[in-house]
Amino acid sequence: MQDFILKTERLTKVFKGFTAVEAVDLHIERGHIHALIGPNGAGKTTCFNLLTKFLAPTSGRILFNGQDITAEPPARIARRGIVRSFQISAVFPHLSVLANVRIGLQRSLGTSYHFWKSGRSLARLNDRAIALLDEVDLGSFVDTVAVDLPYGRRRALEIATTLAMEPELMLLDEPTQGMGHEDVDRVTTLIKKVSAGRTILMVEHNMKVIAGICDRISVLQRGAVLAEGSYEEVSCNPQVIQAYMGTTVETLEGTQR
């Protein structure tokens, strides 16, 4: 029997007469990497905003671990273990790599985001922070100021700070956006590595990334689910190919780069 960590039931968002997300049913299986894809304007980021309650649904339900969380505020959603990254790297640029991760770890001390805490009071978090940095291959950048990191490494730091929040479900919003091939490969490998024992829902435009690591894919078009299945299933779906204005899988891949 399938174990779904997150489900949506006819999730809908209407902005002044414009339907951005329409009756979306998502079924995210525990332990999977699940991709949400679609042409620009398909409603992917709006879906993320609904799931994390940055936006309130117009109608429909969101279920997490079988519990209805539709009416819960963003802070409560995060405490449940749904933690999100953003398209634009959201680290503290003038703090060290280590300090960035320690901020995410402060929740375990019951002092979340108390920036006036002395460094000594946070020192006990160092071992865990360094372990997380090692997990994302940033162990040699502990003392580097975040703004000085190469772009791909900065996104790896964001994943480390997300992991520091102990997510049960990680939402990654276009984690390889704007990267060169080397950084894309590094971050793709990293996502696969940190997915062990976790569930990941990601918006991603790079079809090579999706083909390489995702267990299941939901395709959105004009706010509605157009298709769902494995990469092999959706990439051969004529409706999906048409949505991307192509005629072959190779064309579909090319439009996503």
Tab-separated table of C-alpha atoms in Angstrom:
chain	number	residue	atom	x	y	z
A	1	MET	CA	0.000	0.000	0.000
A	2	GLN	CA	1.356	3.436	-0.980
A	3	ASP	CA	2.281	5.779	1.870
A	4	PHE	CA	1.556	9.382	0.896
A	5	ILE	CA	3.192	12.030	3.063
A	6	LEU	CA	1.356	14.863	1.279
A	7	LYS	CA	-1.902	14.973	-0.639
A	8	THR	CA	-3.912	17.799	-2.100
A	9	GLU	CA	-7.572	17.522	-2.980
A	10	ARG	CA	-8.846	19.858	-5.701
A	11	LEU	CA	-6.481	22.598	-4.553
A	12	THR	CA	-7.482	25.872	-6.211
A	13	LYS	CA	-6.276	29.482	-6.135
A	14	VAL	CA	-8.104	32.318	-7.876
A	15	PHE	CA	-6.712	35.857	-8.137
A	16	LYS	CA	-9.428	38.406	-9.021
A	17	GLY	CA	-11.051	36.134	-11.565
A	18	PHE	CA	-7.816	34.507	-12.807
A	19	THR	CA	-7.437	30.849	-11.843
A	20	ALA	CA	-3.741	30.242	-11.194
A	21	VAL	CA	-4.186	26.743	-9.734
A	22	GLU	CA	-7.252	24.707	-10.608
A	23	ALA	CA	-8.449	21.574	-8.789
A	24	VAL	CA	-4.943	20.135	-8.380
A	25	ASP	CA	-4.673	16.653	-6.864
A	26	LEU	CA	-1.121	15.808	-5.812
A	27	HIS	CA	-0.028	12.531	-4.218
A	28	ILE	CA	3.532	12.712	-2.863
A	29	GLU	CA	4.807	9.324	-1.754
A	30	ARG	CA	6.994	9.148	1.327
A	31	GLY	CA	10.675	8.712	0.483
A	32	HIS	CA	10.292	9.798	-3.152
A	33	ILE	CA	11.759	12.677	-5.117
A	34	HIS	CA	8.705	14.132	-6.858
A	35	ALA	CA	9.007	16.851	-9.523
A	36	LEU	CA	6.470	19.501	-10.412
A	37	ILE	CA	7.069	20.715	-13.961
A	38	GLY	CA	5.325	22.752	-16.623
A	39	PRO	CA	5.748	25.703	-18.971
A	40	ASN	CA	6.274	29.179	-17.533
A	41	GLY	CA	3.069	30.386	-15.890
A	42	ALA	CA	1.748	26.864	-15.330
A	43	GLY	CA	1.188	27.459	-11.598
A	44	LYS	CA	4.175	25.615	-10.124
A	45	THR	CA	5.402	28.305	-7.735
A	46	THR	CA	1.818	29.185	-6.785
A	47	CYS	CA	1.375	25.537	-5.771
A	48	PHE	CA	4.466	25.795	-3.574
A	49	ASN	CA	3.099	28.988	-2.022
A	50	LEU	CA	-0.174	27.219	-1.260
A	51	LEU	CA	1.529	24.200	0.283
A	52	THR	CA	3.635	26.375	2.597
A	53	LYS	CA	0.730	28.783	3.247
A	54	PHE	CA	2.407	31.867	1.816
A	55	LEU	CA	-0.919	31.944	-0.023
A	56	ALA	CA	-4.302	30.783	1.249
A	57	PRO	CA	-6.201	28.418	-1.058
A	58	THR	CA	-9.457	29.608	-2.550
A	59	SER	CA	-10.770	26.058	-2.149
A	60	GLY	CA	-9.563	22.490	-1.729
A	61	ARG	CA	-7.607	20.708	0.994
A	62	ILE	CA	-3.976	19.977	1.900
A	63	LEU	CA	-3.258	16.819	3.898
A	64	PHE	CA	0.113	16.148	5.551
A	65	ASN	CA	0.611	12.772	7.201
A	66	GLY	CA	-3.135	12.322	6.938
A	67	GLN	CA	-3.963	15.534	8.820
A	68	ASP	CA	-5.758	18.498	7.269
A	69	ILE	CA	-3.351	21.460	7.392
A	70	THR	CA	-5.256	23.716	4.985
A	71	ALA	CA	-6.041	26.401	7.567
A	72	GLU	CA	-2.693	26.362	9.395
A	73	PRO	CA	-0.316	29.377	9.281
A	74	PRO	CA	3.176	29.190	7.702
A	75	ALA	CA	5.017	28.887	11.033
A	76	ARG	CA	2.919	25.894	12.033
A	77	ILE	CA	3.523	24.291	8.629
A	78	ALA	CA	7.294	24.667	9.105
A	79	ARG	CA	7.117	23.192	12.614
A	80	ARG	CA	5.376	20.170	11.146
A	81	GLY	CA	8.473	19.579	9.010
A	82	ILE	CA	7.539	21.097	5.634
A	83	VAL	CA	10.532	23.287	4.805
A	84	ARG	CA	11.036	25.205	1.588
A	85	SER	CA	13.906	26.714	-0.375
A	86	PHE	CA	13.394	29.497	-2.907
A	87	GLN	CA	14.380	30.278	-6.511
A	88	ILE	CA	16.714	33.005	-5.259
A	89	SER	CA	19.341	31.858	-2.781
A	90	ALA	CA	18.096	32.804	0.686
A	91	VAL	CA	21.213	32.680	2.846
A	92	PHE	CA	22.623	35.460	5.027
A	93	PRO	CA	25.315	36.788	2.690
A	94	HIS	CA	27.574	38.465	5.249
A	95	LEU	CA	27.623	35.622	7.760
A	96	SER	CA	29.983	32.681	7.557
A	97	VAL	CA	28.872	29.369	6.126
A	98	LEU	CA	28.963	27.870	9.629
A	99	ALA	CA	26.893	30.715	11.108
A	100	ASN	CA	24.223	30.295	8.431
A	101	VAL	CA	23.707	26.652	9.325
A	102	ARG	CA	23.773	27.350	13.062
A	103	ILE	CA	20.860	29.767	12.640
A	104	GLY	CA	18.811	26.947	11.158
A	105	LEU	CA	19.819	24.696	14.046
A	106	GLN	CA	18.788	27.172	16.748
A	107	ARG	CA	15.261	25.793	16.728
A	108	SER	CA	16.533	22.715	18.601
A	109	LEU	CA	17.653	25.033	21.457
A	110	GLY	CA	14.275	26.744	21.691
A	111	THR	CA	15.963	30.034	20.749
A	112	SER	CA	15.098	30.168	17.070
A	113	TYR	CA	16.358	33.310	15.342
A	114	HIS	CA	17.506	35.030	18.528
A	115	PHE	CA	20.353	36.759	16.737
A	116	TRP	CA	21.536	38.497	19.909
A	117	LYS	CA	22.586	35.185	21.508
A	118	SER	CA	26.315	35.051	22.205
A	119	GLY	CA	28.542	32.903	20.051
A	120	ARG	CA	29.465	30.827	23.090
A	121	SER	CA	25.826	29.868	23.697
A	122	LEU	CA	25.611	28.519	20.142
A	123	ALA	CA	28.956	26.718	20.156
A	124	ARG	CA	27.285	23.418	21.060
A	125	LEU	CA	25.661	23.486	17.629
A	126	ASN	CA	28.990	23.509	15.834
A	127	ASP	CA	29.430	19.741	15.587
A	128	ARG	CA	25.987	19.254	14.053
A	129	ALA	CA	26.472	22.237	11.734
A	130	ILE	CA	29.810	20.909	10.509
A	131	ALA	CA	28.277	17.462	9.953
A	132	LEU	CA	25.564	19.043	7.783
A	133	LEU	CA	28.171	21.008	5.841
A	134	ASP	CA	30.116	17.818	5.261
A	135	GLU	CA	26.902	16.201	3.996
A	136	VAL	CA	26.590	18.873	1.294
A	137	ASP	CA	30.325	18.921	0.518
A	138	LEU	CA	30.953	22.299	2.139
A	139	GLY	CA	33.196	21.074	4.962
A	140	SER	CA	36.162	23.022	3.583
A	141	PHE	CA	34.154	26.283	3.437
A	142	VAL	CA	33.188	26.531	7.133
A	143	ASP	CA	34.751	29.967	7.697
A	144	THR	CA	33.949	31.396	4.260
A	145	VAL	CA	31.559	34.336	4.162
A	146	ALA	CA	28.483	33.203	2.257
A	147	VAL	CA	28.643	36.034	-0.283
A	148	ASP	CA	32.079	34.806	-1.354
A	149	LEU	CA	30.847	31.325	-2.262
A	150	PRO	CA	30.430	30.404	-5.946
A	151	TYR	CA	26.760	30.339	-6.924
A	152	GLY	CA	26.426	26.543	-6.967
A	153	ARG	CA	28.044	26.284	-3.537
A	154	ARG	CA	25.659	28.937	-2.227
A	155	ARG	CA	22.714	26.789	-3.291
A	156	ALA	CA	24.353	23.843	-1.504
A	157	LEU	CA	24.541	26.034	1.620
A	158	GLU	CA	20.840	26.764	1.281
A	159	ILE	CA	20.149	23.024	1.193
A	160	ALA	CA	22.283	22.622	4.336
A	161	THR	CA	20.284	25.321	6.147
A	162	THR	CA	17.081	23.611	5.001
A	163	LEU	CA	18.353	20.298	6.389
A	164	ALA	CA	19.148	22.051	9.671
A	165	MET	CA	15.405	22.573	10.122
A	166	GLU	CA	15.023	18.769	10.182
A	167	PRO	CA	12.477	18.631	7.359
A	168	GLU	CA	10.236	15.666	6.831
A	169	LEU	CA	9.310	17.113	3.443
A	170	MET	CA	11.726	19.383	1.556
A	171	LEU	CA	10.331	21.716	-1.108
A	172	LEU	CA	13.059	22.833	-3.517
A	173	ASP	CA	12.095	25.648	-5.892
A	174	GLU	CA	14.249	25.462	-9.051
A	175	PRO	CA	17.437	24.376	-7.235
A	176	THR	CA	19.603	24.406	-10.408
A	177	GLN	CA	18.299	27.647	-11.909
A	178	GLY	CA	21.023	29.797	-13.473
A	179	MET	CA	23.793	27.215	-13.059
A	180	GLY	CA	26.433	26.003	-15.458
A	181	HIS	CA	26.763	22.306	-16.242
A	182	GLU	CA	29.347	21.629	-13.528
A	183	ASP	CA	27.232	23.194	-10.793
A	184	VAL	CA	24.075	21.487	-12.100
A	185	ASP	CA	25.783	18.104	-11.867
A	186	ARG	CA	27.085	18.868	-8.368
A	187	VAL	CA	23.711	20.018	-7.024
A	188	THR	CA	21.878	17.132	-8.714
A	189	THR	CA	24.194	14.658	-7.017
A	190	LEU	CA	23.710	16.517	-3.745
A	191	ILE	CA	19.899	16.371	-3.946
A	192	LYS	CA	20.046	12.640	-4.589
A	193	LYS	CA	22.418	12.219	-1.656
A	194	VAL	CA	20.340	14.167	0.879
A	195	SER	CA	17.109	12.489	-0.262
A	196	ALA	CA	18.062	9.334	1.646
A	197	GLY	CA	15.414	8.939	4.337
A	198	ARG	CA	13.631	12.114	3.250
A	199	THR	CA	10.891	13.176	0.847
A	200	ILE	CA	11.547	15.921	-1.700
A	201	LEU	CA	9.102	17.862	-3.855
A	202	MET	CA	10.880	20.049	-6.368
A	203	VAL	CA	10.067	22.512	-9.118
A	204	GLU	CA	12.719	22.133	-11.799
A	205	HIS	CA	13.102	23.187	-15.437
A	206	ASN	CA	16.080	21.021	-16.336
A	207	MET	CA	14.685	17.771	-17.740
A	208	LYS	CA	18.062	16.050	-17.544
A	209	VAL	CA	18.029	16.624	-13.780
A	210	ILE	CA	14.469	15.338	-13.496
A	211	ALA	CA	15.183	12.253	-15.600
A	212	GLY	CA	18.211	11.437	-13.458
A	213	ILE	CA	16.806	11.636	-9.933
A	214	CYS	CA	12.998	11.888	-9.809
A	215	ASP	CA	10.754	8.957	-8.974
A	216	ARG	CA	7.570	10.639	-10.151
A	217	ILE	CA	6.562	13.766	-12.054
A	218	SER	CA	3.421	15.897	-12.100
A	219	VAL	CA	3.009	18.152	-15.136
A	220	LEU	CA	1.033	21.366	-14.774
A	221	GLN	CA	-0.489	23.385	-17.602
A	222	ARG	CA	-2.549	26.532	-17.010
A	223	GLY	CA	-2.841	25.667	-13.341
A	224	ALA	CA	-4.182	22.123	-13.786
A	225	VAL	CA	-2.517	18.704	-13.709
A	226	LEU	CA	-1.969	17.630	-17.299
A	227	ALA	CA	-0.197	14.320	-16.611
A	228	GLU	CA	1.501	12.365	-13.852
A	229	GLY	CA	3.847	9.403	-13.880
A	230	SER	CA	7.471	8.384	-14.296
A	231	TYR	CA	9.795	10.381	-16.538
A	232	GLU	CA	9.402	7.767	-19.273
A	233	GLU	CA	5.621	8.035	-19.084
A	234	VAL	CA	5.286	11.816	-19.082
A	235	SER	CA	8.034	12.486	-21.634
A	236	CYS	CA	6.216	10.296	-24.175
A	237	ASN	CA	2.778	11.739	-23.408
A	238	PRO	CA	1.517	13.587	-26.524
A	239	GLN	CA	-0.290	16.191	-24.399
A	240	VAL	CA	2.893	16.955	-22.475
A	241	ILE	CA	4.912	17.241	-25.677
A	242	GLN	CA	2.311	19.591	-27.140
A	243	ALA	CA	2.332	21.690	-23.959
A	244	TYR	CA	6.030	22.287	-24.452
A	245	MET	CA	5.474	23.151	-28.133
A	246	GLY	CA	7.638	20.280	-29.310
A	247	THR	CA	7.243	17.087	-31.265
A	248	THR	CA	9.838	14.824	-29.656
A	249	VAL	CA	11.295	14.035	-26.266
A	250	GLU	CA	14.544	15.711	-27.371
A	251	THR	CA	12.616	18.900	-28.120
A	252	LEU	CA	10.928	18.700	-24.736
A	253	GLU	CA	14.323	18.428	-23.075
A	254	GLY	CA	15.673	21.317	-25.096
A	255	THR	CA	12.876	23.675	-24.065
A	256	GLN	CA	13.709	23.054	-20.429
A	257	ARG	CA	17.379	23.937	-20.495
